PDB file of C-alpha atoms in Angstrom:
ATOM      1  CA  UNK A 150     143.851   0.548 -53.356  1.00 46.00           C
ATOM      2  CA  UNK A 151     142.433   4.141 -52.697  1.00 44.00           C
ATOM      3  CA  UNK A 152     138.990   4.814 -52.007  1.00 46.00           C
ATOM      4  CA  UNK A 153     138.573   6.730 -55.929  1.00 48.00           C
ATOM      5  CA  UNK A 154     139.648   3.974 -57.486  1.00 47.00           C
ATOM      6  CA  UNK A 155     137.192   1.325 -58.650  1.00 48.00           C
ATOM      7  CA  UNK A 156     137.711  -2.194 -59.307  1.00 47.00           C
ATOM      8  CA  UNK A 157     137.481  -3.090 -63.082  1.00 49.00           C
ATOM      9  CA  UNK A 158     134.213  -4.795 -64.147  1.00 49.00           C
ATOM     10  CA  UNK A 159     132.519  -3.873 -61.043  1.00 47.00           C
ATOM     11  CA  UNK A 160     130.103  -0.798 -61.037  1.00 50.00           C
ATOM     12  CA  UNK A 161     130.848   2.067 -58.649  1.00 52.00           C
ATOM     13  CA  UNK A 162     128.260   1.945 -55.056  1.00 50.00           C
ATOM     14  CA  UNK A 163     125.650   4.905 -55.667  1.00 51.00           C
ATOM     15  CA  UNK A 164     126.372   7.801 -53.315  1.00 55.00           C
ATOM     16  CA  UNK A 165     123.595   7.017 -50.710  1.00 52.00           C
ATOM     17  CA  UNK A 166     120.904   9.925 -49.344  1.00 53.00           C
ATOM     18  CA  UNK A 167     122.429  13.363 -47.457  1.00 55.00           C
ATOM     19  CA  UNK A 168     121.625  13.173 -43.646  1.00 53.00           C
ATOM     20  CA  UNK A 169     118.496  15.153 -42.084  1.00 51.00           C
ATOM     21  CA  UNK A 170     119.506  18.116 -40.536  1.00 54.00           C
ATOM     22  CA  UNK A 171     117.169  19.377 -37.377  1.00 52.00           C
ATOM     23  CA  UNK A 172     115.141  22.406 -38.187  1.00 52.00           C
ATOM     24  CA  UNK A 173     116.949  25.283 -36.180  1.00 52.00           C
ATOM     25  CA  UNK A 174     115.526  25.889 -33.203  1.00 49.00           C
ATOM     26  CA  UNK A 175     113.570  28.824 -32.125  1.00 49.00           C
ATOM     27  CA  UNK A 176     115.702  30.372 -30.118  1.00 44.00           C
ATOM     28  CA  UNK A 177     112.946  33.526 -29.344  1.00 48.00           C
ATOM     29  CA  UNK A 178     109.932  31.016 -28.663  1.00 43.00           C
ATOM     30  CA  UNK A 179     108.648  30.683 -25.520  1.00 46.00           C
ATOM     31  CA  UNK A 180     108.211  26.479 -25.587  1.00 44.00           C
ATOM     32  CA  UNK A 181     106.676  26.480 -22.176  1.00 47.00           C
ATOM     33  CA  UNK A 182     104.378  29.280 -22.014  1.00 49.00           C
ATOM     34  CA  UNK A 183     100.586  29.040 -23.008  1.00 52.00           C
ATOM     35  CA  UNK A 184      98.959  30.890 -25.581  1.00 55.00           C
ATOM     36  CA  UNK A 185      95.942  32.918 -25.049  1.00 58.00           C
ATOM     37  CA  UNK A 186      92.733  31.610 -24.500  1.00 55.00           C
ATOM     38  CA  UNK A 187      89.956  33.092 -26.596  1.00 58.00           C
ATOM     39  CA  UNK A 188      86.932  34.357 -25.412  1.00 60.00           C
ATOM     40  CA  UNK A 189      83.859  32.433 -24.850  1.00 59.00           C
ATOM     41  CA  UNK A 190      80.603  33.431 -27.377  1.00 55.00           C
ATOM     42  CA  UNK A 191      78.579  35.304 -26.597  1.00 56.00           C
ATOM     43  CA  UNK A 192      75.502  32.672 -27.763  1.00 55.00           C
ATOM     44  CA  UNK A 193      75.091  29.329 -28.705  1.00 53.00           C
ATOM     45  CA  UNK A 194      76.697  29.055 -32.151  1.00 52.00           C
ATOM     46  CA  UNK A 195      74.453  27.874 -35.139  1.00 52.00           C
ATOM     47  CA  UNK A 196      74.855  23.895 -35.531  1.00 48.00           C
ATOM     48  CA  UNK A 197      75.085  23.647 -31.748  1.00 49.00           C
ATOM     49  CA  UNK A 198      72.970  21.930 -29.451  1.00 52.00           C
ATOM     50  CA  UNK A 199      69.023  22.431 -30.294  1.00 48.00           C
ATOM     51  CA  UNK A 200      67.013  23.953 -27.434  1.00 50.00           C
ATOM     52  CA  UNK A 201      64.487  21.764 -25.855  1.00 51.00           C
ATOM     53  CA  UNK A 202      60.998  22.567 -27.243  1.00 53.00           C
ATOM     54  CA  UNK A 203      57.817  21.936 -25.061  1.00 57.00           C
ATOM     55  CA  UNK A 204      56.636  18.705 -24.156  1.00 57.00           C
ATOM     56  CA  UNK A 205      53.765  17.167 -25.429  1.00 59.00           C
ATOM     57  CA  UNK A 206      50.506  17.808 -24.127  1.00 60.00           C
ATOM     58  CA  UNK A 207      47.813  15.292 -23.334  1.00 58.00           C
ATOM     59  CA  UNK A 208      45.645  16.112 -25.683  1.00 54.00           C
ATOM     60  CA  UNK A 209      48.208  15.592 -28.467  1.00 60.00           C
ATOM     61  CA  UNK A 210      48.743  12.013 -26.918  1.00 63.00           C
ATOM     62  CA  UNK A 211      45.239  11.517 -27.065  1.00 60.00           C
ATOM     63  CA  UNK A 212      43.650  10.046 -30.595  1.00 68.00           C
ATOM     64  CA  UNK A 213      40.827  12.043 -32.173  1.00 70.00           C
ATOM     65  CA  UNK A 214      38.010   9.677 -31.333  1.00 68.00           C
ATOM     66  CA  UNK A 215      39.224   9.659 -28.383  1.00 71.00           C
ATOM     67  CA  UNK A 216      38.960  13.419 -28.465  1.00 63.00           C
ATOM     68  CA  UNK A 217      35.567  13.793 -30.225  1.00 70.00           C
ATOM     69  CA  UNK A 218      33.832  11.381 -27.363  1.00 72.00           C
ATOM     70  CA  UNK A 219      35.236  13.416 -24.594  1.00 72.00           C
ATOM     71  CA  UNK A 220      33.993  16.640 -26.042  1.00 71.00           C
ATOM     72  CA  UNK A 221      30.584  14.930 -26.691  1.00 69.00           C
ATOM     73  CA  UNK A 222      30.412  13.895 -22.877  1.00 72.00           C
ATOM     74  CA  UNK A 223      31.637  17.437 -21.447  1.00 79.00           C
ATOM     75  CA  UNK A 224      28.813  18.991 -23.613  1.00 73.00           C
ATOM     76  CA  UNK A 225      26.069  16.342 -22.597  1.00 72.00           C
ATOM     77  CA  UNK A 226      26.831  16.865 -19.045  1.00 77.00           C
ATOM     78  CA  UNK A 227      27.051  20.860 -19.640  1.00 76.00           C
ATOM     79  CA  UNK A 228      23.317  20.839 -21.263  1.00 75.00           C
ATOM     80  CA  UNK A 229      21.987  18.345 -18.728  1.00 73.00           C
ATOM     81  CA  UNK A 230      23.062  21.124 -15.693  1.00 76.00           C
ATOM     82  CA  UNK A 231      21.205  23.874 -17.330  1.00 68.00           C
ATOM     83  CA  UNK A 232      18.348  21.697 -17.764  1.00 68.00           C
ATOM     84  CA  UNK A 233      18.063  20.709 -14.356  1.00 72.00           C
ATOM     85  CA  UNK A 234      19.174  24.652 -13.349  1.00 70.00           C
ATOM     86  CA  UNK A 235      16.352  25.394 -15.273  1.00 62.00           C
ATOM     87  CA  UNK A 236      13.847  23.190 -13.707  1.00 64.00           C
ATOM     88  CA  UNK A 237      14.572  23.807 -10.475  1.00 65.00           C
ATOM     89  CA  UNK A 238      13.809  27.793 -11.242  1.00 59.00           C
ATOM     90  CA  UNK A 239      10.783  26.843 -13.161  1.00 57.00           C
ATOM     91  CA  UNK A 240       9.719  24.258 -10.305  1.00 53.00           C
ATOM     92  CA  UNK A 241       8.511  27.290  -7.959  1.00 50.00           C
ATOM     93  CA  UNK A 242       6.767  29.250 -10.427  1.00 48.00           C
ATOM     94  CA  UNK A 243       3.567  28.712 -11.835  1.00 44.00           C
ATOM     95  CA  UNK A 244       2.612  29.746 -14.949  1.00 47.00           C
ATOM     96  CA  UNK A 245       2.743  33.324 -15.629  1.00 44.00           C
ATOM     97  CA  UNK A 246      -0.324  35.760 -15.588  1.00 47.00           C
ATOM     98  CA  UNK A 247      -1.136  39.281 -16.916  1.00 47.00           C
ATOM     99  CA  UNK A 248      -1.856  41.781 -13.555  1.00 50.00           C
ATOM    100  CA  UNK A 249      -4.150  43.949 -16.142  1.00 53.00           C
ATOM    101  CA  UNK A 250      -0.906  45.672 -17.781  1.00 54.00           C
ATOM    102  CA  UNK A 251       0.305  43.231 -19.923  1.00 54.00           C
ATOM    103  CA  UNK A 252       3.402  42.665 -17.903  1.00 53.00           C
ATOM    104  CA  UNK A 253       3.516  38.694 -16.875  1.00 53.00           C
ATOM    105  CA  UNK A 254       3.716  37.823 -13.288  1.00 54.00           C
ATOM    106  CA  UNK A 255       4.883  34.563 -12.058  1.00 51.00           C
ATOM    107  CA  UNK A 256       2.557  33.371  -9.150  1.00 54.00           C
ATOM    108  CA  UNK A 257       4.781  30.623  -6.902  1.00 56.00           C
ATOM    109  CA  UNK A 258       3.141  26.923  -7.091  1.00 51.00           C
ATOM    110  CA  UNK A 259       2.941  26.826  -3.350  1.00 58.00           C
ATOM    111  CA  UNK A 260       0.876  29.896  -3.314  1.00 58.00           C
ATOM    112  CA  UNK A 261      -1.605  28.457  -4.996  1.00 56.00           C
ATOM    113  CA  UNK A 262      -1.644  24.636  -4.312  1.00 67.00           C
ATOM    114  CA  UNK A 263      -1.900  26.203  -0.539  1.00 69.00           C
ATOM    115  CA  UNK A 264      -4.746  28.531  -1.818  1.00 68.00           C
ATOM    116  CA  UNK A 265      -6.624  25.242  -3.047  1.00 77.00           C
ATOM    117  CA  UNK A 266      -6.110  23.334   0.053  1.00 84.00           C
ATOM    118  CA  UNK A 267      -8.184  26.438   1.886  1.00 92.00           C
ATOM    119  CA  UNK A 268     -11.766  26.531   2.493  1.00 95.00           C
ATOM    120  CA  UNK A 269     -14.156  28.720   0.007  1.00 96.00           C
ATOM    121  CA  UNK A 270     -16.410  30.927  -0.933  1.00 96.00           C
ATOM    122  CA  UNK A 271     -19.557  31.002  -3.644  1.00 97.00           C
ATOM    123  CA  UNK A 272     -22.406  33.552  -4.049  1.00 97.00           C
ATOM    124  CA  UNK A 273     -25.410  33.256  -6.327  1.00 96.00           C
ATOM    125  CA  UNK A 274     -28.829  34.204  -6.701  1.00 96.00           C
ATOM    126  CA  UNK A 275     -32.547  32.204  -6.350  1.00 96.00           C
ATOM    127  CA  UNK A 276     -35.137  34.050  -8.338  1.00 95.00           C
ATOM    128  CA  UNK A 277     -38.965  33.033  -7.805  1.00 94.00           C
ATOM    129  CA  UNK A 278     -40.474  33.112 -11.145  1.00 92.00           C
ATOM    130  CA  UNK A 279     -43.610  35.673 -11.251  1.00 87.00           C
ATOM    131  CA  UNK A 280     -42.970  36.256  -7.644  1.00 89.00           C
ATOM    132  CA  UNK A 281     -44.082  39.752  -6.423  1.00 86.00           C
ATOM    133  CA  UNK A 282     -46.727  40.365  -8.395  1.00 85.00           C
ATOM    134  CA  UNK A 283     -48.309  44.114  -8.413  1.00 88.00           C
ATOM    135  CA  UNK A 284     -44.768  45.260  -6.866  1.00 91.00           C
ATOM    136  CA  UNK A 285     -42.262  48.069  -8.707  1.00 93.00           C
ATOM    137  CA  UNK A 286     -38.931  46.975  -9.339  1.00 92.00           C
ATOM    138  CA  UNK A 287     -36.166  46.738  -6.316  1.00 94.00           C
ATOM    139  CA  UNK A 288     -39.308  46.447  -3.585  1.00 95.00           C
ATOM    140  CA  UNK A 289     -39.076  43.878  -1.204  1.00 96.00           C
ATOM    141  CA  UNK A 290     -40.182  40.949  -1.505  1.00 95.00           C
ATOM    142  CA  UNK A 291     -41.475  36.575  -0.284  1.00 93.00           C
ATOM    143  CA  UNK A 292     -42.198  33.854  -1.432  1.00 92.00           C
ATOM    144  CA  UNK A 293     -46.036  32.994  -0.904  1.00 90.00           C
ATOM    145  CA  UNK A 294     -48.167  29.962  -1.494  1.00 89.00           C
ATOM    146  CA  UNK A 295     -46.469  27.121  -2.336  1.00 90.00           C
ATOM    147  CA  UNK A 296     -43.272  29.399  -2.158  1.00 92.00           C
ATOM    148  CA  UNK A 297     -43.724  30.490   1.658  1.00 92.00           C
ATOM    149  CA  UNK A 298     -40.249  28.928   2.805  1.00 94.00           C
ATOM    150  CA  UNK A 299     -38.633  30.828   0.353  1.00 94.00           C
ATOM    151  CA  UNK A 300     -37.520  34.297   2.383  1.00 95.00           C
ATOM    152  CA  UNK A 301     -34.827  36.068   3.950  1.00 96.00           C
ATOM    153  CA  UNK A 302     -32.902  33.201   6.093  1.00 96.00           C
ATOM    154  CA  UNK A 303     -34.295  29.977   3.861  1.00 96.00           C
ATOM    155  CA  UNK A 304     -31.168  27.965   4.081  1.00 96.00           C
ATOM    156  CA  UNK A 305     -28.598  26.833   1.506  1.00 97.00           C
ATOM    157  CA  UNK A 306     -26.932  23.366   1.918  1.00 97.00           C
ATOM    158  CA  UNK A 307     -23.761  22.854   0.062  1.00 97.00           C
ATOM    159  CA  UNK A 308     -22.653  18.894  -0.363  1.00 97.00           C
ATOM    160  CA  UNK A 309     -19.542  16.956  -1.108  1.00 96.00           C
ATOM    161  CA  UNK A 310     -19.690  14.146  -3.635  1.00 96.00           C
ATOM    162  CA  UNK A 311     -20.357  11.958  -0.574  1.00 95.00           C
ATOM    163  CA  UNK A 312     -23.411  13.742  -0.069  1.00 95.00           C
ATOM    164  CA  UNK A 313     -21.597  15.213   3.138  1.00 96.00           C
ATOM    165  CA  UNK A 314     -22.476  18.514   3.907  1.00 96.00           C
ATOM    166  CA  UNK A 315     -19.400  20.641   4.028  1.00 96.00           C
ATOM    167  CA  UNK A 316     -21.267  24.287   4.132  1.00 97.00           C
ATOM    168  CA  UNK A 317     -24.520  26.398   4.635  1.00 96.00           C
ATOM    169  CA  UNK A 318     -25.384  29.667   3.923  1.00 97.00           C
ATOM    170  CA  UNK A 319     -28.981  31.524   4.284  1.00 97.00           C
ATOM    171  CA  UNK A 320     -30.621  33.672   1.516  1.00 96.00           C
ATOM    172  CA  UNK A 321     -30.697  37.146   1.945  1.00 97.00           C
ATOM    173  CA  UNK A 322     -33.960  40.016   1.202  1.00 96.00           C
ATOM    174  CA  UNK A 323     -35.687  39.155  -1.556  1.00 95.00           C
ATOM    175  CA  UNK A 324     -36.152  42.018  -4.038  1.00 96.00           C
ATOM    176  CA  UNK A 325     -38.565  42.345  -7.217  1.00 95.00           C
ATOM    177  CA  UNK A 326     -37.054  41.883 -10.442  1.00 94.00           C
ATOM    178  CA  UNK A 327     -38.335  41.867 -13.722  1.00 92.00           C
ATOM    179  CA  UNK A 328     -38.723  38.206 -13.872  1.00 92.00           C
ATOM    180  CA  UNK A 329     -39.410  37.514 -10.423  1.00 94.00           C
ATOM    181  CA  UNK A 330     -38.360  37.908  -6.211  1.00 96.00           C
ATOM    182  CA  UNK A 331     -34.763  37.227  -6.212  1.00 96.00           C
ATOM    183  CA  UNK A 332     -33.176  36.237  -3.339  1.00 97.00           C
ATOM    184  CA  UNK A 333     -28.881  36.452  -3.004  1.00 97.00           C
ATOM    185  CA  UNK A 334     -27.027  34.158  -0.805  1.00 97.00           C
ATOM    186  CA  UNK A 335     -23.230  33.502   0.014  1.00 97.00           C
ATOM    187  CA  UNK A 336     -22.155  30.344   1.367  1.00 97.00           C
ATOM    188  CA  UNK A 337     -18.544  30.928   3.254  1.00 97.00           C
ATOM    189  CA  UNK A 338     -15.957  27.959   4.441  1.00 96.00           C
ATOM    190  CA  UNK A 339     -16.355  25.607   1.603  1.00 96.00           C
ATOM    191  CA  UNK A 340     -14.694  22.216   2.072  1.00 95.00           C
ATOM    192  CA  UNK A 341     -12.079  21.935  -1.343  1.00 95.00           C
ATOM    193  CA  UNK A 342     -11.245  18.691  -2.763  1.00 94.00           C
ATOM    194  CA  UNK A 343     -14.543  17.564  -4.088  1.00 95.00           C
ATOM    195  CA  UNK A 344     -14.974  16.058  -7.435  1.00 95.00           C
ATOM    196  CA  UNK A 345     -18.479  17.635  -8.035  1.00 96.00           C
ATOM    197  CA  UNK A 346     -21.052  19.896  -5.029  1.00 97.00           C
ATOM    198  CA  UNK A 347     -24.715  19.825  -4.861  1.00 97.00           C
ATOM    199  CA  UNK A 348     -26.220  23.313  -3.769  1.00 97.00           C
ATOM    200  CA  UNK A 349     -29.389  23.250  -2.159  1.00 96.00           C
ATOM    201  CA  UNK A 350     -32.268  25.711  -1.143  1.00 94.00           C
ATOM    202  CA  UNK A 351     -34.539  24.922   1.253  1.00 91.00           C
ATOM    203  CA  UNK A 352     -35.814  21.401   0.517  1.00 89.00           C
ATOM    204  CA  UNK A 353     -36.079  22.380  -3.085  1.00 88.00           C
ATOM    205  CA  UNK A 354     -33.626  19.598  -4.118  1.00 87.00           C
ATOM    206  CA  UNK A 355     -30.189  20.135  -5.822  1.00 90.00           C
ATOM    207  CA  UNK A 356     -28.366  21.392  -8.459  1.00 92.00           C
ATOM    208  CA  UNK A 357     -24.894  19.980  -9.302  1.00 95.00           C
ATOM    209  CA  UNK A 358     -21.888  22.592  -9.972  1.00 96.00           C
ATOM    210  CA  UNK A 359     -18.438  22.044 -10.081  1.00 96.00           C
ATOM    211  CA  UNK A 360     -15.613  23.016  -7.597  1.00 96.00           C
ATOM    212  CA  UNK A 361     -14.423  25.448 -10.170  1.00 95.00           C
ATOM    213  CA  UNK A 362     -18.124  26.951 -10.572  1.00 96.00           C
ATOM    214  CA  UNK A 363     -18.839  27.055  -7.069  1.00 96.00           C
ATOM    215  CA  UNK A 364     -15.250  29.266  -6.864  1.00 95.00           C
ATOM    216  CA  UNK A 365     -16.156  31.441  -9.898  1.00 96.00           C
ATOM    217  CA  UNK A 366     -19.537  32.577  -7.879  1.00 95.00           C
ATOM    218  CA  UNK A 367     -22.457  34.345  -9.338  1.00 95.00           C
ATOM    219  CA  UNK A 368     -24.153  31.345  -9.735  1.00 95.00           C
ATOM    220  CA  UNK A 369     -28.030  32.078 -10.593  1.00 94.00           C
ATOM    221  CA  UNK A 370     -30.867  29.622  -9.977  1.00 93.00           C
ATOM    222  CA  UNK A 371     -34.401  29.976 -10.449  1.00 93.00           C
ATOM    223  CA  UNK A 372     -37.653  28.202  -9.027  1.00 91.00           C
ATOM    224  CA  UNK A 373     -41.285  28.236  -9.798  1.00 85.00           C
ATOM    225  CA  UNK A 374     -43.227  28.166 -12.709  1.00 71.00           C
TER     226      UNK A 374
END
């Protein structure tokens, strides 16, 4: 039986698939040589690695309440420093006063304190009422009769609150005035610091004065009827 003949009753075998043939070789291509290398991009393409941002600051890590508390504390410290500076500068000066031209002048407290602790001078006048009768105003006069002790050189004493003699002066020449015979006086080197002082001419009894009164000067005393 030949290959083309078939057995009756037996179906013929289906033809099989054709065998695969390898693709033709590319004779001109060099499989061993690598292709050209593409150039590096000038900048990193969008969507690539993101640039690192700045590190978060310390303030951004703190809560709002903490930041407010720190701000209040710093402000209070600055205000305290300002007050301290003002107090330090203002403590070295006394109250401003006018120099007569309207401009204020600050006097150092140290100078004012030193002045208050130094001896001071007072002045004034004693008038004998109705003395010097018959004399013209401006003529020299003196005490007579019961006031004969009131004259040029009569002692003027200043005592403190304890009765201690702190300074002495004397009457000047008496001069006839409209009210009588007036004797000027000056007392130097009065010790400061007493609550009050007593000024006495001769033994005629004293008159009480404050330290401010004595420092101001211009005291006016009268004696007689």
